[in-house]
Short mmCIF file of C-alpha atoms in Angstrom, two decimals:
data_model
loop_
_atom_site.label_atom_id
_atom_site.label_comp_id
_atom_site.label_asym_id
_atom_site.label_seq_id
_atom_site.Cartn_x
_atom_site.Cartn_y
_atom_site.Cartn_z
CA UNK A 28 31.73 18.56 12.54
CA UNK A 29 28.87 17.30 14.20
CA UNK A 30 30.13 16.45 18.21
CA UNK A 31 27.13 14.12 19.33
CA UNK A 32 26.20 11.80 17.01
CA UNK A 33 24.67 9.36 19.83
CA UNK A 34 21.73 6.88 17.30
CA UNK A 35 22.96 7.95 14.29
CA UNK A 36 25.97 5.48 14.46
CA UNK A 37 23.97 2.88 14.53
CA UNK A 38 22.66 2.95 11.19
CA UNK A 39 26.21 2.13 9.53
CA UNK A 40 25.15 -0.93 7.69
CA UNK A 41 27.57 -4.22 7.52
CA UNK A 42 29.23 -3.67 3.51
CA UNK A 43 29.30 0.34 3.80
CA UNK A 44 31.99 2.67 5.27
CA UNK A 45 31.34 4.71 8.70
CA UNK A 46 32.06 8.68 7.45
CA UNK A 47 34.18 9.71 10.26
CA UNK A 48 34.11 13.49 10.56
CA UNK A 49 30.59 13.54 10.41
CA UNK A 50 29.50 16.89 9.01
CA UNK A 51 26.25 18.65 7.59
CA UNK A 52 26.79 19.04 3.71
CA UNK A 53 25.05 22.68 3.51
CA UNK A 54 26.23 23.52 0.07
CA UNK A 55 28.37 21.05 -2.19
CA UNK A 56 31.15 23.23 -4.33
CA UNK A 57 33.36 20.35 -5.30
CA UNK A 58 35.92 22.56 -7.05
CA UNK A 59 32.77 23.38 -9.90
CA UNK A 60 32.84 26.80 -10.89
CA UNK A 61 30.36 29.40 -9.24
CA UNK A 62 27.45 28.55 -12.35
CA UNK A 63 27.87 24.76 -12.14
CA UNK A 64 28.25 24.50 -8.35
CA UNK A 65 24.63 27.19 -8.52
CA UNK A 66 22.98 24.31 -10.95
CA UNK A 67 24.00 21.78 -8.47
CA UNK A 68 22.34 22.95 -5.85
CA UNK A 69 19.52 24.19 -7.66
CA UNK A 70 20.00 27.99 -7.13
CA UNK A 71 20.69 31.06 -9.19
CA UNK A 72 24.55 32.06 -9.59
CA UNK A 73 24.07 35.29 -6.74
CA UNK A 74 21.91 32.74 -4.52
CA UNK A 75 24.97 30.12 -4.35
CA UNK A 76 27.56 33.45 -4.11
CA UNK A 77 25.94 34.81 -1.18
CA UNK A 78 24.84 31.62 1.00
CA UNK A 79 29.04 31.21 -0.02
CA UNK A 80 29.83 34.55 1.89
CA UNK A 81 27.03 33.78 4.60
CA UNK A 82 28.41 30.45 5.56
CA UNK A 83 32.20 32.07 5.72
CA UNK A 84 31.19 34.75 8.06
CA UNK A 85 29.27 31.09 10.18
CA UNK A 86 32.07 29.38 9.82
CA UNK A 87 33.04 27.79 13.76
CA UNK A 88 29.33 29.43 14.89
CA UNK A 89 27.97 25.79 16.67
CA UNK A 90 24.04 25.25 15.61
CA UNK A 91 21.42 22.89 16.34
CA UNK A 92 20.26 20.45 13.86
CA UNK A 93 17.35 18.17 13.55
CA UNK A 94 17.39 15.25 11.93
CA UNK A 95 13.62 14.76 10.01
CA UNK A 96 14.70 11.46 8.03
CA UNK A 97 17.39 8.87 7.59
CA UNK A 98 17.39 7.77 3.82
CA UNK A 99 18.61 3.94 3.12
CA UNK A 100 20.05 3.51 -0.22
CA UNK A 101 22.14 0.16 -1.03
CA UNK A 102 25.21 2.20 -1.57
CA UNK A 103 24.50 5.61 0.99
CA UNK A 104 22.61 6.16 4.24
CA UNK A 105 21.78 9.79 4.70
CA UNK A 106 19.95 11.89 7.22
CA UNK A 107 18.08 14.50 6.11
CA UNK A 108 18.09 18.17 8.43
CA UNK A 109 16.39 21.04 9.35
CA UNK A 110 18.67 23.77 10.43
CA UNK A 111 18.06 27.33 12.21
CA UNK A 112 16.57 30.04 9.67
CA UNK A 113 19.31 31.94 9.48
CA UNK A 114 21.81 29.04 8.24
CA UNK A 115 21.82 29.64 4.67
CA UNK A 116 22.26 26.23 2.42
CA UNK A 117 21.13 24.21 -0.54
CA UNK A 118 17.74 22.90 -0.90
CA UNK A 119 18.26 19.46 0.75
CA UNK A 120 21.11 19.50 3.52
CA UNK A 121 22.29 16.61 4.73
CA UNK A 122 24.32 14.31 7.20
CA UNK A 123 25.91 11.31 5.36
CA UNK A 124 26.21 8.04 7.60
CA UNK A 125 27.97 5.89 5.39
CA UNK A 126 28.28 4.97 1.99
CA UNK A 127 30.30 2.36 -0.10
CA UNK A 128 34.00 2.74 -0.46
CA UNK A 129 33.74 2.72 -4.29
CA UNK A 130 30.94 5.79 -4.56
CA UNK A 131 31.50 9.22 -4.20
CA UNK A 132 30.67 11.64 -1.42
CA UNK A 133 28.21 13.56 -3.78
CA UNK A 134 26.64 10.62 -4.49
CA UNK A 135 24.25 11.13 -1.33
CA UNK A 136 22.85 14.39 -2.54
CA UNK A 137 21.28 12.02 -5.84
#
């Protein structure tokens, strides 16, 4: 969960929903197994398993993040990041503003 959000709150467009626990999507699982949740994020099986066990032993470690793009879609507004070296994660992390009510987080990786 991101603590200072400051800007970024004010790119919640008028028709979409504010996310409220803001929070950098390093690695989308969505209950997938180990090989589909891999081909989601466009790694090998043992790439996904171990950036898995990496993040666990992160897990509560506070990082900085810099945000290198917001991305305006009709339905999402995302925020692309660039995190510290040693945070392992998927290809394209991100920070999702908002989105419409009637689309799905994972939408914003698309």
């Amino acid at each position: 969960v991101l603590p200072d959000v400051g800007e970024l709150r004010d790119w919640v467009s008028p028709g979409l929903a504010a996310v409220e626990d803001l929070h950098v999507t390093l690695l989308y699982l969505g209950g997938m197994s180990a090989i589909e949740a891999a081909a989601h994020n466009g790694m090998s099986a043992e790439e996904c398993q171990l950036s898995v066990e990496a993040l666990q032993r992160l897990e509560g470690t506070q990082v900085d993040v810099l945000v290198t793009a917001v991305v305006r879609h009709p339905e999402v507004i995302v925020a692309q990041v660039k995190l510290p070296n040693d945070v392992p994660c998927a290809p394209c992390p991100h920070l999702t503003l908002c989105r419409s009510p009637g689309v799905a987080p994972k939408f914003a990786k698309e």
